[in-house]
Amino acid sequence: SLMLAKAKECWEQEHEEREAEKRRYLAERIPALQTRGLSLSALQDLCRDLHAKVEVVDEERYDIEAKCLHNTREIKDLKLKVLDLRGKFKRPPLRRVRVSADAMLRALLGSKHKVSMDLRANLKSVKKEDTEKERPVEVGDWRKNVEAMSGMEGRKKMFDAAKSPTSQ
């Protein structure tokens, strides 16, 4: 809020300075009219002089406007030519590219990039050997298990196994 107040104050001060500069410039360029005590013919001569000055200013304004219009037309034509030249080459469709954080920082910062963004380095390491040693692995013939469980005998064994713990 302090910055906004200061900016508003500066803007108002600049506005006042512009108005003062405008008044000073107009005072230099345009003398005050003295119409008191002039006869009718003198007033008519003064009006003719003012009309002549207005005509000169209007001619200058018209010439400047004509130059501006000519320049804007020329700019439009050049823009159209540029668009025509661009239109001859077909732009390929953009594809989504996966880029790692390191590669992105290298592309943005160039050779200044020193910090590694390897996020996996910060993770805890887990010892897999300990978990495998604790669990004894029983290696058996899987065919025996399948043969025992197939058919009605296998289903009967499963039924009996499920029934026996509840009956005791």
CSV table of C-alpha atoms in Angstrom, one decimal:
chain,number,residue,atom,x,y,z
A,1,SER,CA,0.0,0.0,0.0
A,2,LEU,CA,2.9,2.3,0.7
A,3,MET,CA,4.3,1.7,-2.8
A,4,LEU,CA,0.9,2.3,-4.4
A,5,ALA,CA,0.6,5.6,-2.4
A,6,LYS,CA,4.1,6.7,-3.5
A,7,ALA,CA,3.4,5.7,-7.1
A,8,LYS,CA,0.1,7.7,-7.1
A,9,GLU,CA,1.9,10.7,-5.7
A,10,CYS,CA,4.6,10.5,-8.4
A,11,TRP,CA,2.0,10.1,-11.1
A,12,GLU,CA,0.1,13.2,-9.9
A,13,GLN,CA,3.3,15.2,-9.7
A,14,GLU,CA,4.2,14.2,-13.3
A,15,HIS,CA,0.7,15.1,-14.4
A,16,GLU,CA,1.1,18.6,-12.9
A,17,GLU,CA,4.5,19.0,-14.5
A,18,ARG,CA,3.1,18.2,-17.9
A,19,GLU,CA,0.2,20.7,-17.4
A,20,ALA,CA,2.7,23.4,-16.4
A,21,GLU,CA,4.9,22.6,-19.4
A,22,LYS,CA,1.9,22.8,-21.7
A,23,ARG,CA,0.8,26.1,-20.3
A,24,ARG,CA,4.3,27.5,-20.6
A,25,TYR,CA,4.6,26.3,-24.2
A,26,LEU,CA,1.3,27.8,-25.2
A,27,ALA,CA,2.1,31.1,-23.5
A,28,GLU,CA,5.3,31.3,-25.6
A,29,ARG,CA,3.7,30.4,-28.9
A,30,ILE,CA,0.4,32.2,-28.7
A,31,PRO,CA,0.4,35.8,-27.7
A,32,ALA,CA,-2.7,37.2,-25.8
A,33,LEU,CA,-5.3,38.8,-28.1
A,34,GLN,CA,-5.9,42.5,-27.6
A,35,THR,CA,-9.3,43.2,-29.0
A,36,ARG,CA,-10.3,46.2,-26.9
A,37,GLY,CA,-10.2,49.5,-28.6
A,38,LEU,CA,-9.9,48.1,-32.1
A,39,SER,CA,-12.0,49.3,-35.0
A,40,LEU,CA,-14.2,47.0,-37.1
A,41,SER,CA,-11.7,46.9,-40.0
A,42,ALA,CA,-8.8,46.1,-37.6
A,43,LEU,CA,-10.9,43.2,-36.1
A,44,GLN,CA,-11.6,41.9,-39.6
A,45,ASP,CA,-7.9,42.0,-40.4
A,46,LEU,CA,-7.1,40.2,-37.2
A,47,CYS,CA,-9.7,37.5,-38.1
A,48,ARG,CA,-8.2,37.1,-41.6
A,49,ASP,CA,-4.7,36.6,-40.1
A,50,LEU,CA,-6.0,34.1,-37.6
A,51,HIS,CA,-7.9,32.2,-40.4
A,52,ALA,CA,-4.7,32.2,-42.5
A,53,LYS,CA,-2.7,30.7,-39.6
A,54,VAL,CA,-5.4,28.1,-39.0
A,55,GLU,CA,-5.3,27.1,-42.7
A,56,VAL,CA,-1.5,26.6,-42.6
A,57,VAL,CA,-1.8,24.5,-39.5
A,58,ASP,CA,-4.6,22.4,-41.1
A,59,GLU,CA,-2.5,21.8,-44.2
A,60,GLU,CA,0.4,20.6,-42.1
A,61,ARG,CA,-2.0,18.3,-40.1
A,62,TYR,CA,-3.4,16.9,-43.3
A,63,ASP,CA,0.0,16.2,-44.7
A,64,ILE,CA,1.1,14.5,-41.5
A,65,GLU,CA,-2.1,12.4,-41.5
A,66,ALA,CA,-1.6,11.4,-45.1
A,67,LYS,CA,2.0,10.3,-44.3
A,68,CYS,CA,0.8,8.3,-41.3
A,69,LEU,CA,-1.9,6.5,-43.4
A,70,HIS,CA,0.7,5.8,-46.1
A,71,ASN,CA,3.1,4.3,-43.5
A,72,THR,CA,0.3,2.2,-41.9
A,73,ARG,CA,-0.7,0.8,-45.3
A,74,GLU,CA,2.9,0.0,-46.1
A,75,ILE,CA,3.3,-1.7,-42.8
A,76,LYS,CA,0.2,-3.8,-43.4
A,77,ASP,CA,1.5,-4.8,-46.8
A,78,LEU,CA,4.8,-5.9,-45.4
A,79,LYS,CA,3.1,-7.9,-42.6
A,80,LEU,CA,1.0,-9.7,-45.3
A,81,LYS,CA,4.2,-10.5,-47.3
A,82,VAL,CA,5.8,-11.9,-44.1
A,83,LEU,CA,2.7,-14.0,-43.4
A,84,ASP,CA,2.7,-15.3,-47.0
A,85,LEU,CA,6.4,-16.3,-46.7
A,86,ARG,CA,5.7,-18.0,-43.4
A,87,GLY,CA,2.7,-19.8,-44.9
A,88,LYS,CA,4.8,-21.7,-47.4
A,89,PHE,CA,6.5,-23.8,-44.7
A,90,LYS,CA,4.3,-26.2,-42.8
A,91,ARG,CA,4.9,-26.3,-39.1
A,92,PRO,CA,5.2,-29.8,-37.7
A,93,PRO,CA,2.8,-30.7,-34.9
A,94,LEU,CA,4.4,-30.4,-31.4
A,95,ARG,CA,4.9,-33.6,-29.4
A,96,ARG,CA,5.1,-34.0,-25.7
A,97,VAL,CA,8.7,-34.7,-24.7
A,98,ARG,CA,9.7,-36.1,-21.3
A,99,VAL,CA,12.7,-34.3,-19.9
A,100,SER,CA,14.3,-34.9,-16.6
A,101,ALA,CA,14.8,-32.1,-14.1
A,102,ASP,CA,18.6,-32.1,-14.8
A,103,ALA,CA,18.2,-31.9,-18.5
A,104,MET,CA,15.6,-29.0,-18.1
A,105,LEU,CA,18.0,-27.1,-15.8
A,106,ARG,CA,20.9,-27.6,-18.2
A,107,ALA,CA,18.8,-26.3,-21.1
A,108,LEU,CA,17.7,-23.3,-19.1
A,109,LEU,CA,20.9,-22.4,-17.3
A,110,GLY,CA,23.5,-23.8,-19.7
A,111,SER,CA,26.8,-24.6,-18.3
A,112,LYS,CA,26.1,-22.8,-15.0
A,113,HIS,CA,24.0,-25.8,-13.9
A,114,LYS,CA,26.0,-27.6,-11.2
A,115,VAL,CA,23.4,-28.9,-8.7
A,116,SER,CA,22.2,-32.4,-9.4
A,117,MET,CA,18.5,-33.0,-9.1
A,118,ASP,CA,18.8,-36.7,-8.6
A,119,LEU,CA,15.9,-37.4,-6.3
A,120,ARG,CA,16.6,-41.1,-6.0
A,121,ALA,CA,19.9,-40.4,-4.2
A,122,ASN,CA,18.0,-39.1,-1.2
A,123,LEU,CA,16.0,-42.2,-0.7
A,124,LYS,CA,16.8,-44.7,2.1
A,125,SER,CA,18.4,-47.9,0.9
A,126,VAL,CA,16.7,-51.2,1.9
A,127,LYS,CA,18.7,-54.4,2.4
A,128,LYS,CA,17.0,-57.0,0.3
A,129,GLU,CA,19.4,-59.8,1.4
A,130,ASP,CA,18.1,-59.9,5.0
A,131,THR,CA,14.5,-60.4,4.0
A,132,GLU,CA,15.4,-63.2,1.6
A,133,LYS,CA,17.5,-65.1,4.3
A,134,GLU,CA,14.7,-65.0,6.9
A,135,ARG,CA,12.1,-66.7,4.7
A,136,PRO,CA,13.0,-70.4,4.0
A,137,VAL,CA,12.1,-71.3,0.5
A,138,GLU,CA,10.5,-74.7,0.1
A,139,VAL,CA,11.3,-76.2,-3.2
A,140,GLY,CA,8.9,-79.0,-4.1
A,141,ASP,CA,7.4,-80.6,-7.1
A,142,TRP,CA,4.4,-78.5,-8.0
A,143,ARG,CA,2.9,-81.4,-10.0
A,144,LYS,CA,2.3,-83.4,-6.9
A,145,ASN,CA,0.3,-80.5,-5.3
A,146,VAL,CA,-1.8,-80.1,-8.4
A,147,GLU,CA,-2.5,-83.8,-8.7
A,148,ALA,CA,-3.5,-84.0,-5.0
A,149,MET,CA,-5.9,-81.1,-5.2
A,150,SER,CA,-7.5,-82.2,-8.5
A,151,GLY,CA,-10.6,-84.2,-8.7
A,152,MET,CA,-13.0,-85.0,-5.8
A,153,GLU,CA,-10.3,-86.2,-3.4
A,154,GLY,CA,-8.7,-82.7,-3.4
A,155,ARG,CA,-12.0,-81.0,-2.8
A,156,LYS,CA,-12.8,-83.5,-0.1
A,157,LYS,CA,-9.5,-82.8,1.6
A,158,MET,CA,-10.2,-79.0,1.5
A,159,PHE,CA,-13.7,-79.5,2.8
A,160,ASP,CA,-12.4,-81.7,5.7
A,161,ALA,CA,-9.6,-79.3,6.4
A,162,ALA,CA,-12.0,-76.4,6.7
A,163,LYS,CA,-14.4,-78.5,8.8
A,164,SER,CA,-11.9,-80.0,11.3
A,165,PRO,CA,-10.8,-76.8,13.2
A,166,THR,CA,-14.4,-75.7,13.9
A,167,SER,CA,-15.4,-79.2,15.2
A,168,GLN,CA,-12.7,-79.2,17.9
